Tab-separated table of C-alpha atoms in Angstrom:
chain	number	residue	atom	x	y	z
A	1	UNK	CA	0.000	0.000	0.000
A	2	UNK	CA	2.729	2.367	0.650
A	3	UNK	CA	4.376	1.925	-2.758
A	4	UNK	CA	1.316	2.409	-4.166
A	5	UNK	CA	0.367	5.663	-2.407
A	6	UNK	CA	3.671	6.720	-2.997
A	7	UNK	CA	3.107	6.203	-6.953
A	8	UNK	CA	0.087	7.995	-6.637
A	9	UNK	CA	1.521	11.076	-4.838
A	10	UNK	CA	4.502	11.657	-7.111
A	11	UNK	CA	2.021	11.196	-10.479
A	12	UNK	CA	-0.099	13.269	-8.959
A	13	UNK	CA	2.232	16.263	-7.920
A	14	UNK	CA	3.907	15.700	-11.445
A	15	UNK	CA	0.788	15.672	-13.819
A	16	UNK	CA	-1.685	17.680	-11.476
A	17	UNK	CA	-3.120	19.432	-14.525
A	18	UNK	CA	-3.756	16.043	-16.554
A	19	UNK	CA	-5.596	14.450	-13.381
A	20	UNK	CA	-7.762	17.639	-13.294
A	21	UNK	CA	-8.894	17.917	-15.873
A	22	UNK	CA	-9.973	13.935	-15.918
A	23	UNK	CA	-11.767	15.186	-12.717
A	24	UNK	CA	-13.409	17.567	-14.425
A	25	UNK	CA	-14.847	15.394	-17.648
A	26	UNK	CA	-15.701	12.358	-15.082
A	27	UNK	CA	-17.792	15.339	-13.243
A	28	UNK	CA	-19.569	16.635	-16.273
A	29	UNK	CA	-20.193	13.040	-17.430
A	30	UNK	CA	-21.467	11.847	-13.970
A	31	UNK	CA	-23.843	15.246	-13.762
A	32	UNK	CA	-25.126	14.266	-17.670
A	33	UNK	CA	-26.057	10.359	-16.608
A	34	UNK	CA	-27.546	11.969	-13.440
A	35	UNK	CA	-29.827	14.344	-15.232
A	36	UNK	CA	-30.808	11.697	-17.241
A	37	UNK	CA	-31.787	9.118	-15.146
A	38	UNK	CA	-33.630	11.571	-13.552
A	39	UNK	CA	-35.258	13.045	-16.084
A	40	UNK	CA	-36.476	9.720	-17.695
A	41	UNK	CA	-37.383	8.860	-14.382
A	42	UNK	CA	-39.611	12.038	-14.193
A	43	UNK	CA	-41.431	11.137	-18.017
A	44	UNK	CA	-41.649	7.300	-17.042
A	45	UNK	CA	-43.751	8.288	-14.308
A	46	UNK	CA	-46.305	10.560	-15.460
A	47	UNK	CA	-46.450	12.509	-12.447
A	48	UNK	CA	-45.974	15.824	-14.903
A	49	UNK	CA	-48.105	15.244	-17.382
A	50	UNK	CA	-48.379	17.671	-20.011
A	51	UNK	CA	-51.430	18.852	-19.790
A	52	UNK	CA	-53.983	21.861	-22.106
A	53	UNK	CA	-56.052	24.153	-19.470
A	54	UNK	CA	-58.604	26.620	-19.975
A	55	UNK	CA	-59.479	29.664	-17.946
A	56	UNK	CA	-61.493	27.661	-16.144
A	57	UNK	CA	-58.941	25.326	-14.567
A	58	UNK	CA	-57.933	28.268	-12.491
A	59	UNK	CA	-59.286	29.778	-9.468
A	60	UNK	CA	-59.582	33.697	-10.321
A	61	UNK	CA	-58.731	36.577	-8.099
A	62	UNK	CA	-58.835	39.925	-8.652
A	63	UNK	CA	-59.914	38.850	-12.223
A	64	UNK	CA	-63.171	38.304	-14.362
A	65	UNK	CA	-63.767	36.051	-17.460
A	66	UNK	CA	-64.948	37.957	-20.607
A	67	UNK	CA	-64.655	35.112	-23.121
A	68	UNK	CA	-63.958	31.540	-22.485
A	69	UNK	CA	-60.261	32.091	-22.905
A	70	UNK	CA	-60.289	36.012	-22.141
A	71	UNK	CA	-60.321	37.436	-18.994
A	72	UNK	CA	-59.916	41.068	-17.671
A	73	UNK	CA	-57.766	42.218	-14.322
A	74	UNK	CA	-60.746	44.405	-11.989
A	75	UNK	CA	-57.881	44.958	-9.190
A	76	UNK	CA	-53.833	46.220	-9.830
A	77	UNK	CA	-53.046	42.368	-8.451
A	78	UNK	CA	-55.162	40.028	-11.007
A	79	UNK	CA	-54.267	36.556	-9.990
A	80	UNK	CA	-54.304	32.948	-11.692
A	81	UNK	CA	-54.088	30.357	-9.071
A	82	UNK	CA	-53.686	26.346	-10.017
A	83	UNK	CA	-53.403	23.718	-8.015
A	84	UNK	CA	-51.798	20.844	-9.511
A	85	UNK	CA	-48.112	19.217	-9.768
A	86	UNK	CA	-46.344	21.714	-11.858
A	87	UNK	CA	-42.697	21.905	-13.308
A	88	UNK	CA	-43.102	24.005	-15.434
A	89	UNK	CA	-46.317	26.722	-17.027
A	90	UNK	CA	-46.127	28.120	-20.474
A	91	UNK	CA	-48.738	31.033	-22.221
A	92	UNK	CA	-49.431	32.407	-25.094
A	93	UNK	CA	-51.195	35.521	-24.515
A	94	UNK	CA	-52.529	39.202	-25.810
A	95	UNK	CA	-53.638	42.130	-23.968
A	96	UNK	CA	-55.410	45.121	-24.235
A	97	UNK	CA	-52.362	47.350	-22.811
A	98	UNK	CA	-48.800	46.434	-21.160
A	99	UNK	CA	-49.454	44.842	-17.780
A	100	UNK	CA	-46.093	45.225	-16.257
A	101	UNK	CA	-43.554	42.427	-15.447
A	102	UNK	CA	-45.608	38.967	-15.493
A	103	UNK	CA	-44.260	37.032	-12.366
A	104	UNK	CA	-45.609	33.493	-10.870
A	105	UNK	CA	-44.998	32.330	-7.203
A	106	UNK	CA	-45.835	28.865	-6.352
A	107	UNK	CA	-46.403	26.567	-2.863
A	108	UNK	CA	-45.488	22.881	-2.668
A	109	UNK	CA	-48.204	22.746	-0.209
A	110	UNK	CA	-52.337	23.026	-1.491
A	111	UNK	CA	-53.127	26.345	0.028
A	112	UNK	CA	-49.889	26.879	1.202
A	113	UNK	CA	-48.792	30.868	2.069
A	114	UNK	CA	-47.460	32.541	-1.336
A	115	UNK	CA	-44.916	34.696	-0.637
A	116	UNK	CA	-41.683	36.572	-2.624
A	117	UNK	CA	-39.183	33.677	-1.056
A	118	UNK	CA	-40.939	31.184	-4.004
A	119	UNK	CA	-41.716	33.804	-7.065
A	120	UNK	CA	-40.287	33.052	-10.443
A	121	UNK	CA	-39.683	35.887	-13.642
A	122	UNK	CA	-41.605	35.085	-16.638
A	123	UNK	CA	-39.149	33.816	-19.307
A	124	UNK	CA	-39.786	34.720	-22.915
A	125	UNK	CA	-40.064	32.036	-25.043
A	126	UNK	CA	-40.792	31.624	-28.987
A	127	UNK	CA	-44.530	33.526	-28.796
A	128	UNK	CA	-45.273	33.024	-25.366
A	129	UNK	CA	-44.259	33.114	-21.684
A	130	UNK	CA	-42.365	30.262	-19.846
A	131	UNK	CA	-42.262	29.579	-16.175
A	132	UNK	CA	-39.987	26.911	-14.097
A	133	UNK	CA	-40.318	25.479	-10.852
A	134	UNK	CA	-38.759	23.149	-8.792
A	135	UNK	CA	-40.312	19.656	-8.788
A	136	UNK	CA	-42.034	19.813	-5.421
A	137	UNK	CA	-44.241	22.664	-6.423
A	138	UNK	CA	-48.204	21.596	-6.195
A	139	UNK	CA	-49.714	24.891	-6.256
A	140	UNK	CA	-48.963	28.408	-8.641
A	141	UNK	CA	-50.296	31.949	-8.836
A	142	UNK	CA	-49.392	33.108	-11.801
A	143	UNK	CA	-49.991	37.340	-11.465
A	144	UNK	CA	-50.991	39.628	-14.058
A	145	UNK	CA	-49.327	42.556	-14.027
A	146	UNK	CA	-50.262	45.662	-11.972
A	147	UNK	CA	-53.200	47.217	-13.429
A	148	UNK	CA	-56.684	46.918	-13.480
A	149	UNK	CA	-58.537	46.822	-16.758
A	150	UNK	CA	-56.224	44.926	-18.684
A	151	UNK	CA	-57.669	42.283	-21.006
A	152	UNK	CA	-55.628	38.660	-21.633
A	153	UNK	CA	-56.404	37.050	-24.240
A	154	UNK	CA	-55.077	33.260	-23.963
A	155	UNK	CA	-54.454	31.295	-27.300
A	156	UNK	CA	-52.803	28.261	-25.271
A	157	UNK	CA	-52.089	27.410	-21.381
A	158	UNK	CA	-49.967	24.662	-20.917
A	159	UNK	CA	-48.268	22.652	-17.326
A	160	UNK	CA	-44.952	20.737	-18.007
A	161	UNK	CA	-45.085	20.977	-22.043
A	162	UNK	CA	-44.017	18.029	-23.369
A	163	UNK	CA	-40.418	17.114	-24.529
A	164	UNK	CA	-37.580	15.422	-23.750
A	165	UNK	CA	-35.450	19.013	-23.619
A	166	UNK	CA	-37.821	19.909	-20.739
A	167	UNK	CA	-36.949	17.595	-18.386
A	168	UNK	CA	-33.153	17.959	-18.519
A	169	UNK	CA	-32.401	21.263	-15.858
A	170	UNK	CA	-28.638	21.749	-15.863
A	171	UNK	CA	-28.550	25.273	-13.674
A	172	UNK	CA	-26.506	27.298	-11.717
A	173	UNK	CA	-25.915	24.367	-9.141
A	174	UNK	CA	-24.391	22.058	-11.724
A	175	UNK	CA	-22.101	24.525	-12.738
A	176	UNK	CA	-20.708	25.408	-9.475
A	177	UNK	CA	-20.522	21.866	-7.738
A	178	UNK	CA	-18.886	20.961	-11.473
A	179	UNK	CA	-16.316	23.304	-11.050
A	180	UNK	CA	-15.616	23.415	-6.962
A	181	UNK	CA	-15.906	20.043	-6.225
A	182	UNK	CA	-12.806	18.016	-8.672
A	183	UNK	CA	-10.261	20.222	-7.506
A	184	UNK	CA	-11.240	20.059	-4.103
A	185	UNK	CA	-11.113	16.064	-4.263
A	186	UNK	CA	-8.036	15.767	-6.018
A	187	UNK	CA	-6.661	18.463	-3.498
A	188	UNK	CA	-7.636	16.558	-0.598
A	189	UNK	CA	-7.040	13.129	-1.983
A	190	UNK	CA	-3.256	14.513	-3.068
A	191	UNK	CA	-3.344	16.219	0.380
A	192	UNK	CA	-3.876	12.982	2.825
A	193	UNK	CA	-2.017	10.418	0.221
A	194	UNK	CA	1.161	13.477	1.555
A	195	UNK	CA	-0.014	13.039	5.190
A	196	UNK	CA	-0.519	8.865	5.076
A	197	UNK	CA	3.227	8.807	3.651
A	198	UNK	CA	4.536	11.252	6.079
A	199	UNK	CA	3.197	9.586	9.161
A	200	UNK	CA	5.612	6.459	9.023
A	201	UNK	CA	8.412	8.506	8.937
A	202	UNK	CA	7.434	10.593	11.589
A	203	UNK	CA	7.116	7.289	14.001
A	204	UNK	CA	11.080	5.595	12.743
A	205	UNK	CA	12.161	9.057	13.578
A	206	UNK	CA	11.186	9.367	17.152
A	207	UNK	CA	11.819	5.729	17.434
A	208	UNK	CA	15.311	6.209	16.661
């Protein structure tokens, strides 16, 4: 065993570089098979379903229906609320006037508290609006804007569109436990292979 740590420590203090960047490509290919597995896992399931709603799939507040897929803000905080496992909510809408900035918060709780710790941007996306949530999420309020009197005017509502690409989230927390964590290994692995050698010698030296 000795030998063999030894080996390891003086390849590994001479090609530091080569081994990182090994530990970096295992790392990006273990993070790939994870999403993966995970995503397939997700679509195997069923649990989100794509799934076509209507106005009336939603519990209005603040808002009243004019058509069967129009509806008009009465208050400055119009609200959408549905209650439903949700990954993701995508709209294609017009309206009468700009509403402001379209945000959604969301609950993994039925009638759980909304509040600005669990809001999400809208993200624009071909001709509509995209929203993302994490996977726990049961219930979303998707708001309209800030004024009153502004019509919407859906031409599609749709939770977790389908499609492979959708299921597949590599975010900010891939990228920075894919670039923290090889260095840190191979620093700590180079780091007590060092201290394991160095012990031994410590002991024959007070021994002599």
């Amino acid at each position: 065993m000795p030998e063999r740590l030894q080996h390891f420590s003086g390849y590994a203090h001479a090609h530091f570089a080569r081994l990182l960047a090994a530990a970096y490509a295992a790392t990006a290919a273990a993070l790939v098979l994870l999403h993966l597995v995970y995503g397939a896992g997700i679509a195997l399931s069923g649990k989100f379903a794509a799934k076509e709603l209507s106005l009336s799939d939603f519990e209005l507040v603040g808002v009243e229906l004019v058509g069967e897929q129009s509806a008009e803000t009465t208050t400055d905080d119009g609200q959408l609320i549905y209650t439903g496992a949700v990954r993701e909510l995508y709209i294609e809408c017009a309206y009468s006037h700009d509403p402001g900035e379209l945000v959604a918060f969301y609950t993994p709780k039925e009638n759980y508290a909304f509040g600005t710790n669990r809001m999400v941007y809208a993200q624009k996306c071909g001709d509509g609006y995209r929203f993302v949530f994490p996977d726990s999420t049961r219930q979303v309020r998707l708001d309209l804007g800030i004024f009153p009197s502004v019509r919407f005017d859906f031409a599609k509502i749709t939770v977790n569109p389908a499609g492979w690409d959708r299921l597949f989230r590599f975010g900010g927390k891939d990228l920075f436990y894919g670039l923290l964590c090889p260095p840190l290994v191979l620093f700590l692995a180079v780091s007590l292979c060092d201290a394991a050698l160095a012990l031994p010698r410590r002991k024959e030296t007070v021994t002599v």
